[in-house]
JSON list of C-alpha atoms in Angstrom, two decimals:
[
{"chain": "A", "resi": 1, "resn": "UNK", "atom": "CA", "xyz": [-21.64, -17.81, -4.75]},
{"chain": "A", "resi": 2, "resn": "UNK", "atom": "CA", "xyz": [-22.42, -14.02, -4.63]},
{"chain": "A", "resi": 3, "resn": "UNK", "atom": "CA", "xyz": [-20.76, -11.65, -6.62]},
{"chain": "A", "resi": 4, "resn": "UNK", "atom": "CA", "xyz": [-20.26, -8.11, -6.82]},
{"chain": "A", "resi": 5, "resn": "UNK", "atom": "CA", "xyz": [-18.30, -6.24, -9.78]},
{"chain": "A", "resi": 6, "resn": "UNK", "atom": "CA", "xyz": [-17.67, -2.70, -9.54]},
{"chain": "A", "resi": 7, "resn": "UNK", "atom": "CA", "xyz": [-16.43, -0.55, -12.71]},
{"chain": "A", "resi": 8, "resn": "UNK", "atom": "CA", "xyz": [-14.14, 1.45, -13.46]},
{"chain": "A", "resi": 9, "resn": "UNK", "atom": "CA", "xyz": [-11.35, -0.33, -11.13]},
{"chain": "A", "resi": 10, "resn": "UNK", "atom": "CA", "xyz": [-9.78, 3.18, -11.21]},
{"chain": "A", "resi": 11, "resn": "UNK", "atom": "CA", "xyz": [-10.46, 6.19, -12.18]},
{"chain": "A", "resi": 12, "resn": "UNK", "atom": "CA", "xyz": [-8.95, 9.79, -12.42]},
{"chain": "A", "resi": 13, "resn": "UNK", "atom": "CA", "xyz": [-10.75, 13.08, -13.40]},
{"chain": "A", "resi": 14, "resn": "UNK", "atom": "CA", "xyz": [-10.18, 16.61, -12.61]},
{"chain": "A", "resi": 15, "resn": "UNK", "atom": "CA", "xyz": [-11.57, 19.03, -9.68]},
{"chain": "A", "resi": 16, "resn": "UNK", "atom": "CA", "xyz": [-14.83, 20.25, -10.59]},
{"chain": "A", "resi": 17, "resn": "UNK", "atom": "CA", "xyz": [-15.65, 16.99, -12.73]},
{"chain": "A", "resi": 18, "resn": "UNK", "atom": "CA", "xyz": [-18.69, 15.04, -12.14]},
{"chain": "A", "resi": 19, "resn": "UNK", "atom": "CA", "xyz": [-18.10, 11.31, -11.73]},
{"chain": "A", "resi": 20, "resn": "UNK", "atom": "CA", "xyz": [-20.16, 8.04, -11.91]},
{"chain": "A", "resi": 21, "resn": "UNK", "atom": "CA", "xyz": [-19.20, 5.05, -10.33]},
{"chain": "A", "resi": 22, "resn": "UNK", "atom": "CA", "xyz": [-21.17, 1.27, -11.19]},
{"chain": "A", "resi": 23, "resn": "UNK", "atom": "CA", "xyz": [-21.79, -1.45, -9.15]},
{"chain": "A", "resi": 24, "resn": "UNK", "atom": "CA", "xyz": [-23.59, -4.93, -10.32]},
{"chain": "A", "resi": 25, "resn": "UNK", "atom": "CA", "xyz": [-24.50, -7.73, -8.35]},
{"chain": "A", "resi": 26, "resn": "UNK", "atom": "CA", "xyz": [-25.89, -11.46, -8.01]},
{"chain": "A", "resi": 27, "resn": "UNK", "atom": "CA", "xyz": [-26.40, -11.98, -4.37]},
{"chain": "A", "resi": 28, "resn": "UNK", "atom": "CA", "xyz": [-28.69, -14.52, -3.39]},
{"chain": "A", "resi": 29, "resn": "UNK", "atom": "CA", "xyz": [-31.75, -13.46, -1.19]},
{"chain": "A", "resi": 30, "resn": "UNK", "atom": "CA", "xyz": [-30.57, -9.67, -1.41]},
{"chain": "A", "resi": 31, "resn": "UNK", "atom": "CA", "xyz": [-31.52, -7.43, 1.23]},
{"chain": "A", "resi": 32, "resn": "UNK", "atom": "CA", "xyz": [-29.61, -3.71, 0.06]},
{"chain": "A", "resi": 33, "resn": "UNK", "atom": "CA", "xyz": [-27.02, -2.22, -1.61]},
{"chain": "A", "resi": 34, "resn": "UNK", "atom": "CA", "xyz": [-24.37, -0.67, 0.61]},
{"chain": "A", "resi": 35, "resn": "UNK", "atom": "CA", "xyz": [-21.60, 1.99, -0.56]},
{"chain": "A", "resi": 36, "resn": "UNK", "atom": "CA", "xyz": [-18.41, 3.01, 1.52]},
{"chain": "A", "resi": 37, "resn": "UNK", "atom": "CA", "xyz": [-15.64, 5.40, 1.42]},
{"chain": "A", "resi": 38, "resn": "UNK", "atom": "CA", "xyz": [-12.38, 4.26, 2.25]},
{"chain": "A", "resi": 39, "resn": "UNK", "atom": "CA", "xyz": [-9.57, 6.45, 2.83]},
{"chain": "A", "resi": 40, "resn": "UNK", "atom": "CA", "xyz": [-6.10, 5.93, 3.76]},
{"chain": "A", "resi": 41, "resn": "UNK", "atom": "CA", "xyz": [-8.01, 3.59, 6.90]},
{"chain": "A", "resi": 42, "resn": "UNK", "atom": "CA", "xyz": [-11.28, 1.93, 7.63]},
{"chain": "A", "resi": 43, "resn": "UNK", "atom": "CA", "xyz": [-14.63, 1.91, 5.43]},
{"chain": "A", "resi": 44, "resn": "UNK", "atom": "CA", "xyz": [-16.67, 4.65, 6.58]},
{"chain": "A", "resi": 45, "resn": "UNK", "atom": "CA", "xyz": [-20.43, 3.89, 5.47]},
{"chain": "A", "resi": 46, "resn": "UNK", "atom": "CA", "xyz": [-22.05, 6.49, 2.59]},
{"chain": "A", "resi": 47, "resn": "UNK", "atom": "CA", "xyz": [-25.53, 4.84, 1.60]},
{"chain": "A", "resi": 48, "resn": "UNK", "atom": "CA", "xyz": [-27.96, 1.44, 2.08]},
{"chain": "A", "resi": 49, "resn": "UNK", "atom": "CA", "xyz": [-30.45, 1.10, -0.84]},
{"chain": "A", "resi": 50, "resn": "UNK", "atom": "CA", "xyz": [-33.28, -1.12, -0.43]},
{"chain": "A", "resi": 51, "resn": "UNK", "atom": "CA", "xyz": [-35.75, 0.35, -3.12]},
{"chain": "A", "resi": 52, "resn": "UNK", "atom": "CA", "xyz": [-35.17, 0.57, -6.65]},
{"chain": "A", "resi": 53, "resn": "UNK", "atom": "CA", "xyz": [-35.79, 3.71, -8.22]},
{"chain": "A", "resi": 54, "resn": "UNK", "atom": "CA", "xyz": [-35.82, 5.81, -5.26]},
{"chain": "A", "resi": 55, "resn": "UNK", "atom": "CA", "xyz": [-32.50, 8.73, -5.03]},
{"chain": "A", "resi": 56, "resn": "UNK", "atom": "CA", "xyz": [-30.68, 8.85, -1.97]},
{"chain": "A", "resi": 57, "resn": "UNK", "atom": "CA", "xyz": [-28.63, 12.06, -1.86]},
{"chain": "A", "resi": 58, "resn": "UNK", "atom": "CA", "xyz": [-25.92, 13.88, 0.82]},
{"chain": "A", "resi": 59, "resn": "UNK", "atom": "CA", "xyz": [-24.41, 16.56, -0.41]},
{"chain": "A", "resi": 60, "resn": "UNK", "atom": "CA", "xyz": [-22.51, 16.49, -3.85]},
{"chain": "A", "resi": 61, "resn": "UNK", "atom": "CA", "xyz": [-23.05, 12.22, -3.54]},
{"chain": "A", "resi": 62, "resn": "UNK", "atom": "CA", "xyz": [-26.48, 10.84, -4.65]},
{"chain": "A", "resi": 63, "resn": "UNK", "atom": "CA", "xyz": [-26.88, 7.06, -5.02]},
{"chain": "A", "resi": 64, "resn": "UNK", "atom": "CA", "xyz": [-29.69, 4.72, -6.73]},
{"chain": "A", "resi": 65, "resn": "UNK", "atom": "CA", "xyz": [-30.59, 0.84, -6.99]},
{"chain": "A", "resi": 66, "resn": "UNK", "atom": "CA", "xyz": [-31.89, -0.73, -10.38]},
{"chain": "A", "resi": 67, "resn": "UNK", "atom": "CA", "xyz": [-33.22, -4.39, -8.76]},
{"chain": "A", "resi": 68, "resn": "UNK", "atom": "CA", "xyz": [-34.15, -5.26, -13.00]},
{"chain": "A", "resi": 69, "resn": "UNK", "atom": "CA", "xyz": [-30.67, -4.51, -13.75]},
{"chain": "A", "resi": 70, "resn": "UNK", "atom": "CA", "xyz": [-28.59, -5.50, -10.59]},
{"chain": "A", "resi": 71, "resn": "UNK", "atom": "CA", "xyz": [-27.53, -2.46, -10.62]},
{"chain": "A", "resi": 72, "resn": "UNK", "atom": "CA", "xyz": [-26.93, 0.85, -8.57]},
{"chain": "A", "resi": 73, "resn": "UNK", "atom": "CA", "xyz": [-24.76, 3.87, -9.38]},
{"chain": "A", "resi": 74, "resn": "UNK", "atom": "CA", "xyz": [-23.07, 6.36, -7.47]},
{"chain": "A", "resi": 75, "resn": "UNK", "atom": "CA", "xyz": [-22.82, 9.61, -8.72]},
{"chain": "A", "resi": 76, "resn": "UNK", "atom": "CA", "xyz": [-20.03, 12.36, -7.18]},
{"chain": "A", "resi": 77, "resn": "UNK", "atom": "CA", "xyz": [-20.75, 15.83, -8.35]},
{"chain": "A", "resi": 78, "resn": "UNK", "atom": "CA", "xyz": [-18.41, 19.07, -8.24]},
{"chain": "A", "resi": 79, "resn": "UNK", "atom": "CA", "xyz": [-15.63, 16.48, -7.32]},
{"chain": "A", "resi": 80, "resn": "UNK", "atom": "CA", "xyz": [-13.13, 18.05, -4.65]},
{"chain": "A", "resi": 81, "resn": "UNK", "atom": "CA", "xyz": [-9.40, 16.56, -3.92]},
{"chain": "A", "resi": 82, "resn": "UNK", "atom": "CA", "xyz": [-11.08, 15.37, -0.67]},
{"chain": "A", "resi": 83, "resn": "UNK", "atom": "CA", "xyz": [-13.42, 12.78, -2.84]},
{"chain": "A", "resi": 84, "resn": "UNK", "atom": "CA", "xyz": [-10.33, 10.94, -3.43]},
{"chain": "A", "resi": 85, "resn": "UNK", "atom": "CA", "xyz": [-10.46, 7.64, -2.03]},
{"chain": "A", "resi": 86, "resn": "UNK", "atom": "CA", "xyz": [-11.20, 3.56, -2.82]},
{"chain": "A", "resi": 87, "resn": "UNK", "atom": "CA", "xyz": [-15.04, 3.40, -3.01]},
{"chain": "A", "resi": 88, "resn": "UNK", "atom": "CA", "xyz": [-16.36, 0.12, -2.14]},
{"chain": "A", "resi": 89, "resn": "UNK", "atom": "CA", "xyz": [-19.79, -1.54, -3.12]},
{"chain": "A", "resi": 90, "resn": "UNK", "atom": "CA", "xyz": [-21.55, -4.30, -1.42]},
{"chain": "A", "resi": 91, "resn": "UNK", "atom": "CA", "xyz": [-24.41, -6.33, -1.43]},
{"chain": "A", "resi": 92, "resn": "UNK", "atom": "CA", "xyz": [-26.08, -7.80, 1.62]},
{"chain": "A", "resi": 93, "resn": "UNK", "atom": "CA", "xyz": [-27.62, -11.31, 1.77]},
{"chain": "A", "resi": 94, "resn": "UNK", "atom": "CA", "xyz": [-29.53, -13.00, 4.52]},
{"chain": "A", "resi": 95, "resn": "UNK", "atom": "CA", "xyz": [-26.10, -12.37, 6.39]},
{"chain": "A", "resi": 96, "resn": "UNK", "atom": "CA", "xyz": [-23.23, -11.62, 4.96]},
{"chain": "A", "resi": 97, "resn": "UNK", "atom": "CA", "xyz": [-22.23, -8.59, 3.24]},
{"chain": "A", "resi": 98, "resn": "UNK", "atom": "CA", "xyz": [-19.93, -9.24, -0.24]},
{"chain": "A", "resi": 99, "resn": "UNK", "atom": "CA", "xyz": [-17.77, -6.23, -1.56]},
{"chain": "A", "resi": 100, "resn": "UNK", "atom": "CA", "xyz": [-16.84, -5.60, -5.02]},
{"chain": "A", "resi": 101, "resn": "UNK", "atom": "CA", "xyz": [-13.12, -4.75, -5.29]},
{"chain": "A", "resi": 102, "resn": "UNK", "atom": "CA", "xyz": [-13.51, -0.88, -5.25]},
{"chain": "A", "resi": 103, "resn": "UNK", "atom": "CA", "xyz": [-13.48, 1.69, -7.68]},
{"chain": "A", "resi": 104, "resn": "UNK", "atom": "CA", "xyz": [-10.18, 3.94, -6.59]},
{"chain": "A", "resi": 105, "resn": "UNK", "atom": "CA", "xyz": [-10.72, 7.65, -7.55]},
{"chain": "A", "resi": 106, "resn": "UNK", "atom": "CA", "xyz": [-7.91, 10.18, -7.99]},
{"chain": "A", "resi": 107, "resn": "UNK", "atom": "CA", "xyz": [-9.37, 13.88, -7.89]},
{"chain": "A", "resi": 108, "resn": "UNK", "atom": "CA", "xyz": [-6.60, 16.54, -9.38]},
{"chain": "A", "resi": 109, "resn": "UNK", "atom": "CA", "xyz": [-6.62, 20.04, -8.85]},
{"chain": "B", "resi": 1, "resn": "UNK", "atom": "CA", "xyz": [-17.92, 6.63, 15.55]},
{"chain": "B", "resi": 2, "resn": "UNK", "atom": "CA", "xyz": [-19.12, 3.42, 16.80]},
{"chain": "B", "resi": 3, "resn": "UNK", "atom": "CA", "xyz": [-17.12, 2.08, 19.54]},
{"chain": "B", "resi": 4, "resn": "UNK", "atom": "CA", "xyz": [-15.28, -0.82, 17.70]},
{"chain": "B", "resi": 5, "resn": "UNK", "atom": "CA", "xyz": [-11.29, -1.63, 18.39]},
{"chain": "B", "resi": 6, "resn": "UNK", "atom": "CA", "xyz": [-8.71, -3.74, 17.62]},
{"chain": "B", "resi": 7, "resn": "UNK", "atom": "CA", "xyz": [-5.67, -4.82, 18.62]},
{"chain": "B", "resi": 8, "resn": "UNK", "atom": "CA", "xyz": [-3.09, -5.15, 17.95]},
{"chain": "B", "resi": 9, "resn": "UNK", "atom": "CA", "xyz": [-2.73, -2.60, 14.86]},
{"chain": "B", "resi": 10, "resn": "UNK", "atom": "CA", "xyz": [0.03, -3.64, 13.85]},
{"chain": "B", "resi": 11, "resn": "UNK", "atom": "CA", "xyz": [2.25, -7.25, 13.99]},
{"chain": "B", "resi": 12, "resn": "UNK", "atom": "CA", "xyz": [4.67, -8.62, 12.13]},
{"chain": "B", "resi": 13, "resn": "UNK", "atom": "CA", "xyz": [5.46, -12.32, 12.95]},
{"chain": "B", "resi": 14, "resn": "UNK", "atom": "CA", "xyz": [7.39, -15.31, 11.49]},
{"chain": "B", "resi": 15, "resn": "UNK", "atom": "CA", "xyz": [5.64, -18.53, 9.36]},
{"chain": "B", "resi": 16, "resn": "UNK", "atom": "CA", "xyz": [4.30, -21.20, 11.37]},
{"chain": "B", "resi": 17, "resn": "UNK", "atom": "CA", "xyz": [3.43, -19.04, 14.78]},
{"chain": "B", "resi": 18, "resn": "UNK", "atom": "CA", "xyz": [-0.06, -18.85, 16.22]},
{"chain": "B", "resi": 19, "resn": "UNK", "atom": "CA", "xyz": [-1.28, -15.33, 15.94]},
{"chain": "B", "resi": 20, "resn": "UNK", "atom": "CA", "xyz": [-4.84, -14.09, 17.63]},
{"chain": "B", "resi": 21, "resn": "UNK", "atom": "CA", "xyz": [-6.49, -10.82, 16.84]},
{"chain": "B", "resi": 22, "resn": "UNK", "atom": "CA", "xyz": [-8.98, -9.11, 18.75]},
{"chain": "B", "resi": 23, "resn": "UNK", "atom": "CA", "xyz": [-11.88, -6.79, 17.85]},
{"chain": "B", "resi": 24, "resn": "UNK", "atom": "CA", "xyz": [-13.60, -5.33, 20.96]},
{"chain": "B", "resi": 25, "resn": "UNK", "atom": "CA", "xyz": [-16.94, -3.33, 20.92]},
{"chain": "B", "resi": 26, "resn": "UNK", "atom": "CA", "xyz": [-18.85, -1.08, 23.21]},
{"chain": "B", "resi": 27, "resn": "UNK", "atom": "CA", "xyz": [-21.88, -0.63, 20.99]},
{"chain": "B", "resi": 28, "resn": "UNK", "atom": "CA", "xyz": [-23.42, -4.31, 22.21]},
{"chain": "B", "resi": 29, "resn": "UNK", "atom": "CA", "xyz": [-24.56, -5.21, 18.79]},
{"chain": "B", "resi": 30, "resn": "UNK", "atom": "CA", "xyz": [-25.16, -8.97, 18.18]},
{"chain": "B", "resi": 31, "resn": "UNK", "atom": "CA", "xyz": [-23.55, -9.50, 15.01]},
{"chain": "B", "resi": 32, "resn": "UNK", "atom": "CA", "xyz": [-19.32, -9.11, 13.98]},
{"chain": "B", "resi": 33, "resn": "UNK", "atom": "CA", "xyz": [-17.28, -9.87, 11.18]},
{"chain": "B", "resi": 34, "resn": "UNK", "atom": "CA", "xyz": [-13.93, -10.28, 9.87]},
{"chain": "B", "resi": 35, "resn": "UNK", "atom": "CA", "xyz": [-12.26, -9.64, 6.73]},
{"chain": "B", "resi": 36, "resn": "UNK", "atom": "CA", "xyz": [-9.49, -9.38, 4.99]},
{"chain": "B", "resi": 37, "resn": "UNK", "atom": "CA", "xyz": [-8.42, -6.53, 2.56]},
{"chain": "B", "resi": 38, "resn": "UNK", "atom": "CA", "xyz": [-5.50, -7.14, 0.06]},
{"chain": "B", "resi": 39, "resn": "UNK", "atom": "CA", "xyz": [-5.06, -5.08, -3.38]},
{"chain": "B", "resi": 40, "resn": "UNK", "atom": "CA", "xyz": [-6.95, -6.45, -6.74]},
{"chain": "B", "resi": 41, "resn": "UNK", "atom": "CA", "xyz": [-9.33, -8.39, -3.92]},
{"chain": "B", "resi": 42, "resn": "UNK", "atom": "CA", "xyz": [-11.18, -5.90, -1.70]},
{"chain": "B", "resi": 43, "resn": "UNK", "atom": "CA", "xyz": [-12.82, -7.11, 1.22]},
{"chain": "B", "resi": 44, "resn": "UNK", "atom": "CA", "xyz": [-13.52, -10.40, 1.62]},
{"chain": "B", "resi": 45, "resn": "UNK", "atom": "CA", "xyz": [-15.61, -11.90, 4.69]},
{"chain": "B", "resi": 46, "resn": "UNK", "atom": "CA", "xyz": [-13.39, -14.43, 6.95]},
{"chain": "B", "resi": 47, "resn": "UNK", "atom": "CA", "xyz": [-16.12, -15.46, 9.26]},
{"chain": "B", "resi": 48, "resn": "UNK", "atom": "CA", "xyz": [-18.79, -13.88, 10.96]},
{"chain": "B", "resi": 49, "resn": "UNK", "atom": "CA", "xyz": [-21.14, -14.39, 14.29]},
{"chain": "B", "resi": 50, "resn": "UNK", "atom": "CA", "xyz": [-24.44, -13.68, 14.80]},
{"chain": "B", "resi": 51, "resn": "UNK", "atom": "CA", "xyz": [-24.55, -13.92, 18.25]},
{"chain": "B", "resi": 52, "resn": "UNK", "atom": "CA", "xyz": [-22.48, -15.57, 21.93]},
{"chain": "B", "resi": 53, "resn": "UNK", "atom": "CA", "xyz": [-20.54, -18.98, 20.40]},
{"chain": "B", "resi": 54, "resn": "UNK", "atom": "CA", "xyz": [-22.73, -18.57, 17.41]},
{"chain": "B", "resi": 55, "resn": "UNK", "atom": "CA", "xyz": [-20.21, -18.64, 14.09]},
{"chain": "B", "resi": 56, "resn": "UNK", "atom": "CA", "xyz": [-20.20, -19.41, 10.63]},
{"chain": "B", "resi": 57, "resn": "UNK", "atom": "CA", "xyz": [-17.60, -19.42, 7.92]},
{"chain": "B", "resi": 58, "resn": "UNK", "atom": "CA", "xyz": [-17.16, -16.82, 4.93]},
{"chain": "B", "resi": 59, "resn": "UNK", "atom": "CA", "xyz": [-15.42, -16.56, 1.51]},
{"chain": "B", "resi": 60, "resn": "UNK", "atom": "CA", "xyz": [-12.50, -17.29, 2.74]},
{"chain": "B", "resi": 61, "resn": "UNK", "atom": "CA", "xyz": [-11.96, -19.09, 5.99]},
{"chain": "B", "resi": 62, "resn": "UNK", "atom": "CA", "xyz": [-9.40, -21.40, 5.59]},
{"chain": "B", "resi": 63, "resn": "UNK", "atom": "CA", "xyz": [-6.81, -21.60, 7.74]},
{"chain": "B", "resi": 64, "resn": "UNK", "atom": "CA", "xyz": [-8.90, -19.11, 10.36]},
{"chain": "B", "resi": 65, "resn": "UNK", "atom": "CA", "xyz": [-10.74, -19.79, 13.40]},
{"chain": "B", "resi": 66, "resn": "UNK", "atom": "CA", "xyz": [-13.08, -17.49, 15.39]},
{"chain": "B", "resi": 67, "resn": "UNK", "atom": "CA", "xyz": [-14.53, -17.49, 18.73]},
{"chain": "B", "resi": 68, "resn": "UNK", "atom": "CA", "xyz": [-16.81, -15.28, 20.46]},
{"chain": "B", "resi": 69, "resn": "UNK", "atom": "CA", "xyz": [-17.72, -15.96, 24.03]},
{"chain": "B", "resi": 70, "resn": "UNK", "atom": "CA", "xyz": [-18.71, -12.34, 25.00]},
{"chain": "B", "resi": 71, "resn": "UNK", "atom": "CA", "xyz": [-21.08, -10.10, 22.92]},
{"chain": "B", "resi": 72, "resn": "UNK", "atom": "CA", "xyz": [-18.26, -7.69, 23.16]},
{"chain": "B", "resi": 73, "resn": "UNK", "atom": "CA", "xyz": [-15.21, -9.69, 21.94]},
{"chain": "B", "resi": 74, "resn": "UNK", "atom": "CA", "xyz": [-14.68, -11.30, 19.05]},
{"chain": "B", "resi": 75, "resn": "UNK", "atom": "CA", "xyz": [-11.30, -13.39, 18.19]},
{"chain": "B", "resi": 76, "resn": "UNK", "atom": "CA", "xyz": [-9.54, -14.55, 15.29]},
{"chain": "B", "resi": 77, "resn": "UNK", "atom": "CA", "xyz": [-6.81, -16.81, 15.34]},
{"chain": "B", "resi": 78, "resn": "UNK", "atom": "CA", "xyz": [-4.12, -18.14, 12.86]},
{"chain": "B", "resi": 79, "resn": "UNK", "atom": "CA", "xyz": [-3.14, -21.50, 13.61]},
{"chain": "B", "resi": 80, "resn": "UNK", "atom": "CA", "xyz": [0.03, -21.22, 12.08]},
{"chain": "B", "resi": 81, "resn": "UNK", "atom": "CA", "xyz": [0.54, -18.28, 10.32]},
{"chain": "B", "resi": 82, "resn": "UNK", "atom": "CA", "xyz": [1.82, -17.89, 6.52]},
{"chain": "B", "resi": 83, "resn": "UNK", "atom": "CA", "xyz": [3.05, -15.61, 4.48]},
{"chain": "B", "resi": 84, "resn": "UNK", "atom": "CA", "xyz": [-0.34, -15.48, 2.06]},
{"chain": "B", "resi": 85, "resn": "UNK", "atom": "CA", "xyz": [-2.09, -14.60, 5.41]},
{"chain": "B", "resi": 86, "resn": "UNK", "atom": "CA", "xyz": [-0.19, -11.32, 5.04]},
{"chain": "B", "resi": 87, "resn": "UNK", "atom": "CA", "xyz": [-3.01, -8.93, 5.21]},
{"chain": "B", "resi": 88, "resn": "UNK", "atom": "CA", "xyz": [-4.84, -6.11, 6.57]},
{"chain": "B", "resi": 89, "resn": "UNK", "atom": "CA", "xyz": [-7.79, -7.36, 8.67]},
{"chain": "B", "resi": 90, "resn": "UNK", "atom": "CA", "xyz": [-10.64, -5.31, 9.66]},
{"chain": "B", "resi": 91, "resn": "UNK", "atom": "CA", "xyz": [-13.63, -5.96, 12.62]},
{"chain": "B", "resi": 92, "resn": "UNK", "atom": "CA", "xyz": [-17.67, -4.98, 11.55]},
{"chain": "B", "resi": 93, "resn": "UNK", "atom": "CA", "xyz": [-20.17, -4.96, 13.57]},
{"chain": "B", "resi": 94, "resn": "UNK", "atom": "CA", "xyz": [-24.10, -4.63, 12.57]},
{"chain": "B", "resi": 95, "resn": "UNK", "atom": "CA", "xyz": [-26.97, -4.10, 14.48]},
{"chain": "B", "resi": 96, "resn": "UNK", "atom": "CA", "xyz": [-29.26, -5.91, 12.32]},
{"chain": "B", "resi": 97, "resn": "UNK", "atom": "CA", "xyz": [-29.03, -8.40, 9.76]},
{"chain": "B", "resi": 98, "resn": "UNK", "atom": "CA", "xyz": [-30.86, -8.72, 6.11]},
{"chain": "B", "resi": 99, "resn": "UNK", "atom": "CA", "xyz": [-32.64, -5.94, 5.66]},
{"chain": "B", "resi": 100, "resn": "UNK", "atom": "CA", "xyz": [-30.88, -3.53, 7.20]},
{"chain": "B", "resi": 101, "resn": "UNK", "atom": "CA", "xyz": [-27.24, -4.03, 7.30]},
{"chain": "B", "resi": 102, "resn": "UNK", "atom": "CA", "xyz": [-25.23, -1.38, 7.64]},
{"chain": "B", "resi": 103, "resn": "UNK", "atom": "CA", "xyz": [-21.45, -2.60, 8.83]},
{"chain": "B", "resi": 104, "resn": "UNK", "atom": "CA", "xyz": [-19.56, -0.32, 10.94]},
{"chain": "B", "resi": 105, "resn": "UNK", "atom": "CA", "xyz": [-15.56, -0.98, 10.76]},
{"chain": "B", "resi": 106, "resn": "UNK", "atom": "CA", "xyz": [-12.62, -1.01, 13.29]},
{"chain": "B", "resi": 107, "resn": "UNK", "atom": "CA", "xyz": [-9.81, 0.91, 12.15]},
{"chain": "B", "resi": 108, "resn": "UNK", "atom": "CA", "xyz": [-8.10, -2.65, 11.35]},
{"chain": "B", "resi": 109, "resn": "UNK", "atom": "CA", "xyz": [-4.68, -4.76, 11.66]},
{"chain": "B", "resi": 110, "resn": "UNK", "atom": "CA", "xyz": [-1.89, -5.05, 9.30]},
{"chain": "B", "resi": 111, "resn": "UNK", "atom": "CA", "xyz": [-0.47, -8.15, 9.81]},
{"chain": "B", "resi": 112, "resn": "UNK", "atom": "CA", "xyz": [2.98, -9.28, 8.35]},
{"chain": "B", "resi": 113, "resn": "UNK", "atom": "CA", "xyz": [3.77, -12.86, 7.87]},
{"chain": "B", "resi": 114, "resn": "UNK", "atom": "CA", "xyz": [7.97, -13.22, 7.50]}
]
């Protein structure tokens, strides 16, 4: 059975803080590493990693895969009220797509 | 924002009735999904099809059923509905699978089992 375990469950920092978020995983034949933003409504879709090692960056968010460790981080820089929100991790198989249970940040002015 | 609805958005219905949700999308991609989000459990996968009348279960599909007989529509129905189905169910579609699988969501259902 796959499995995904994010960490911290929750989290709360202050505006202008810098933030790191983990995500392990043990999915059989993995494909990526997906990362979502949910607010108060539906996932809305942040980064797909396929290659360890390799940065992917928008803005203040920047993401990476370990494939040794299982692993990928996402990292939230110059955090902003507006970063607040349940971020979800998943890891794709052949087909399906299994989520972690979130890591819910709290950003305070 | 890929075209992907669902409806109803909201229902609130007694144990034991037959409930049937519907996700609806314009974007013609082959494969759909639905899950279930409840606190301390995240998303979890119900059951999923990967193309016309082609479906296959998930983490959790008991007491689910799904049917898909337009690339557009995808149903999922509660047999008889209980109160541990009370939930918030959201729609994905994808494009591709395996390798590149990004999931785009419906704005999802909150269902209420009395």
């Amino acid at each position: 059975e796959d499995k995904v375990v994010q960490s911290p469950l929750s989290l709360v920092v202050h505006e202008g803080d810098t933030v790191t978020l983990n995500c392990s995983y043990e999915v059989t034949n993995f494909r990526s590493l997906l990362w979502y933003k949910q607010e108060k409504k539906a996932p809305t879709f942040l980064f797909m990693l396929t290659s360890s090692g390799i940065e992917k960056k928008s803005g203040r968010l920047s993401s990476i895969l370990d494939k040794k460790e299982l692993s990928s981080i996402l990292n939230i820089t110059a955090t902003q009220t507006g970063d607040s929100a349940i971020y979800l991790c998943g890891g794709a198989g052949s087909y399906q797509l299994t989520f972690g249970k979130g890591t819910k940040l709290s950003v305070i002015p | 924002d890929a075209g992907i609805t669902q409806s109803p958005r909201h229902k609130v219905t007694e144990t034991g009735t037959p409930v049937t949700l519907r996700c609806h999308q314009t974007e013609n991609h082959r494969y759909m999904y639905w899950y279930r989000q409840d606190p301390g459990h995240g998303l979890r996968l119900i059951h999923y099809s990967y193309g016309v009348k082609d479906t296959d279960k998930g983490e959790v599909s008991d007491g689910y059923s799904v049917s898909r007989s337009k690339t557009e529509d995808f149903l999922l129905t509660l047999e008889s509905a209980t109160s541990s189905q009370t939930s918030v169910y959201f729609c994905a579609i994808s494009e591709f699978a395996g390798a590149a699988n990004e999931q785009f969501f419906g704005p999802g259902t909150r269902l209420t089992v009395l």
